[in-house]
Structure formats: structure tokens, C-alpha cells
XYZ file of N, CA and C in Angstrom:
228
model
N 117.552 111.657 104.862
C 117.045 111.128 103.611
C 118.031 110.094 103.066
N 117.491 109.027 102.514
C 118.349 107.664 102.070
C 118.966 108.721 100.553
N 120.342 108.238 100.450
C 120.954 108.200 99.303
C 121.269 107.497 98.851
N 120.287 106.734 97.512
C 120.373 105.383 96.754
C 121.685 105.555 95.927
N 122.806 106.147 95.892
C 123.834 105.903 94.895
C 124.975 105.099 96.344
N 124.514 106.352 97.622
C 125.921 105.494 98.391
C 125.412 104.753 99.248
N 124.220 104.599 99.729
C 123.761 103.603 101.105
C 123.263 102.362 100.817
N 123.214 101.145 101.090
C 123.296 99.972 101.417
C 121.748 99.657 101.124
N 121.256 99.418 100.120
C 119.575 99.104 100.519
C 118.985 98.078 100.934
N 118.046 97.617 101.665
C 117.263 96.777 101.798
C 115.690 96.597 101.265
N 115.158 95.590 101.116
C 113.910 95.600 100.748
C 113.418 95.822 101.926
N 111.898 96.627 102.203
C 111.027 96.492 103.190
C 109.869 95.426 103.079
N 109.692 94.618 104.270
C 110.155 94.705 105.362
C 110.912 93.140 105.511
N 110.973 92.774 104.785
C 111.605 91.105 104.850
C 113.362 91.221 104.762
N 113.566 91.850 103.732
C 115.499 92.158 104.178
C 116.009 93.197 105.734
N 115.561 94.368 105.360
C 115.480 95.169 106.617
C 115.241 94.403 107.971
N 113.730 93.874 107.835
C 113.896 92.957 109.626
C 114.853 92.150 109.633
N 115.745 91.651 108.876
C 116.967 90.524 109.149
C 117.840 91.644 109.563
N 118.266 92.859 109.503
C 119.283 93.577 109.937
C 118.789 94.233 111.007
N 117.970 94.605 111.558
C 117.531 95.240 112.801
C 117.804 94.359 114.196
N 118.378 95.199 115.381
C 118.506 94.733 116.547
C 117.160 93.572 116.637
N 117.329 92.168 117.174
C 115.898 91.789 117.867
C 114.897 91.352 116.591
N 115.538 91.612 115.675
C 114.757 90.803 114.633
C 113.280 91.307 114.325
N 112.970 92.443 114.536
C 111.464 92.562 114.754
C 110.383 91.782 113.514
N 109.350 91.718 113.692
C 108.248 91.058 112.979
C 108.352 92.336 111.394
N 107.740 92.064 110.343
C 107.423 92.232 109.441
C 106.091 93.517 109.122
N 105.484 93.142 110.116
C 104.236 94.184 110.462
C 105.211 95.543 111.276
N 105.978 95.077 112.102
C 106.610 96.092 113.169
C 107.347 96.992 112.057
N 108.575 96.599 111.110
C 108.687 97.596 110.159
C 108.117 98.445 109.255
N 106.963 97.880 108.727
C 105.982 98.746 108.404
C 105.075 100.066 109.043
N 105.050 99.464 110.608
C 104.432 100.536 111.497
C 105.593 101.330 111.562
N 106.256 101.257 112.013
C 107.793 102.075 112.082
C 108.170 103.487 110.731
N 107.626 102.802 109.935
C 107.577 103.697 108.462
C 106.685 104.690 108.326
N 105.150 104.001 108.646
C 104.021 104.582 108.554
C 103.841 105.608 109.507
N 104.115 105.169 110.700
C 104.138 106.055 112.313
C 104.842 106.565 112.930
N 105.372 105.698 112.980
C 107.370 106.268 113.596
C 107.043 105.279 115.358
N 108.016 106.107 115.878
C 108.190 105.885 117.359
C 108.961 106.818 117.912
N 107.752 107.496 118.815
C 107.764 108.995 119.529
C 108.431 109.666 118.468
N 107.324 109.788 117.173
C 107.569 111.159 116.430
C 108.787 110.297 115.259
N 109.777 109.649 115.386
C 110.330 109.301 114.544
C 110.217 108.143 113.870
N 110.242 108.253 112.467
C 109.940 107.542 111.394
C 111.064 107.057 110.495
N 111.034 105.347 110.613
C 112.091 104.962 110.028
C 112.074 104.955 108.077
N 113.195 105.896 107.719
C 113.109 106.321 106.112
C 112.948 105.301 105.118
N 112.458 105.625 103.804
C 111.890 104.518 103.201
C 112.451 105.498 101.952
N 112.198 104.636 100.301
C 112.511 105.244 99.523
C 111.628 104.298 98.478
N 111.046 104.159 97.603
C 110.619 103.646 96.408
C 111.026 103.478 95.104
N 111.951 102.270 94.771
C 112.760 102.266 93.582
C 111.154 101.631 92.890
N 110.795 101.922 91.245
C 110.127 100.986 90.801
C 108.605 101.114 91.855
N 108.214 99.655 92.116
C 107.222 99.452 92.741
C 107.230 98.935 93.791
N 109.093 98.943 94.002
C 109.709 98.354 95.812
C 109.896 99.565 96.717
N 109.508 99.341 97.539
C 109.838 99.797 98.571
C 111.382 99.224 99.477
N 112.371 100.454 99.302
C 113.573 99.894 100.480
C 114.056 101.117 101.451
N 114.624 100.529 102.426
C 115.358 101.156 103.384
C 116.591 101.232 102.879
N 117.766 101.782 103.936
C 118.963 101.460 104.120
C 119.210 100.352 105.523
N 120.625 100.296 105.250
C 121.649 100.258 106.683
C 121.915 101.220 107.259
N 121.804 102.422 106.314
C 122.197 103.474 107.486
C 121.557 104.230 107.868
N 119.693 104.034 107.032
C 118.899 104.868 107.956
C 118.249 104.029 109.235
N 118.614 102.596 108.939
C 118.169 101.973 110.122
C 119.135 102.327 111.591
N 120.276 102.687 110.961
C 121.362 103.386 112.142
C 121.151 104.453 112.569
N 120.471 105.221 111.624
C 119.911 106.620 112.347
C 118.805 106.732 112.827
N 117.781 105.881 112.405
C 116.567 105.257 113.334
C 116.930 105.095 114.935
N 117.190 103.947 114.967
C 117.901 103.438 116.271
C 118.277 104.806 117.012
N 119.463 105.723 116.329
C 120.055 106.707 117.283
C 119.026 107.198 117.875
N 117.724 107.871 116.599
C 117.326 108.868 116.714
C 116.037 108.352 117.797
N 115.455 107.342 117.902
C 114.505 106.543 118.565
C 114.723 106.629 120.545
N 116.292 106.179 120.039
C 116.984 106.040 121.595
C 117.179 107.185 121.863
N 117.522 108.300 121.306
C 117.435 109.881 121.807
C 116.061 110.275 122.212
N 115.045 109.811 121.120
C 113.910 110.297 121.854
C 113.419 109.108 123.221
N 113.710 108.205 123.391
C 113.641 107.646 124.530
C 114.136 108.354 126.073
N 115.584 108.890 125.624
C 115.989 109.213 126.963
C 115.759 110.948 126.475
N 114.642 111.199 126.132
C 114.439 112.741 126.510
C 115.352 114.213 125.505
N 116.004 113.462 124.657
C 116.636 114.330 123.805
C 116.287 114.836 122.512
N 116.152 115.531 122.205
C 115.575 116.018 120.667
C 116.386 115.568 119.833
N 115.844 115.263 118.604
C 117.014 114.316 117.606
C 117.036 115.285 116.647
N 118.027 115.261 115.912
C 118.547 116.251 114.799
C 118.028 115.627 113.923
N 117.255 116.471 112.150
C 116.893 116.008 111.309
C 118.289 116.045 110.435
């Protein structure tokens, strides 16, 4: 879960895709939120009527994405 006092926020999906490996499209972060990939779902939080991420749940995305890639169960 994002902690808005110590983690780094981004807006979704126009700040966030500038920090992600590969730059992904704008639509791709949104699916990512909504769906996940294999089961994991990149965290979101709602200040107001914005929607943001972090930096560091996009770091635990990634881990947790690439764990489920090579066959490993990811820790919540």
C-alpha cells in the first residue's frame, strides 16, 4: 500500500509513464491498475479527484511482476 506522507508520488498515467522502464503508453498504465499482470496490480491511491502512484510502488510492481514471470509467488 502507497504511503502518501513518505513515498514519492506521481500522477497517473502521464508522470508515472515518464518513470517506468520502456516508457510505456498511457493506456498501458491504466490497464496495469485496473488488471494487473499475472494477478499483479500496479498500486494507485486517490488524493482529491487525482489519481497517483508512487516510485516505490512502481519498484514493487516491477519486482513483483518479474517474480511472477519467472514462476515465484510474490509477497503482499
Amino acid at each position: 500500500m502507497i504511503d502518501v506522507a513518505s513515498e514519492s508520488l506521481l500522477r497517473v498515467p502521464t508522470e508515472a509513464a515518464k518513470v517506468f522502464p520502456g516508457r510505456p503508453n498511457a493506456s498501458t498504465i491504466w490497464r496495469w491498475h485496473r488488471s494487473g499482470v499475472k494477478g499483479v496490480r500496479l498500486e494507485t491511491v486517490v488524493v482529491g479527484s487525482r489519481r497517483y502512484t508512487s516510485r516505490e510502488a512502481i519498484q514493487r510492481f516491477v519486482e513483483r511482476t518479474t517474480a511472477a514471470a519467472d514462476g515465484y509467488r510474490h509477497c503482499t
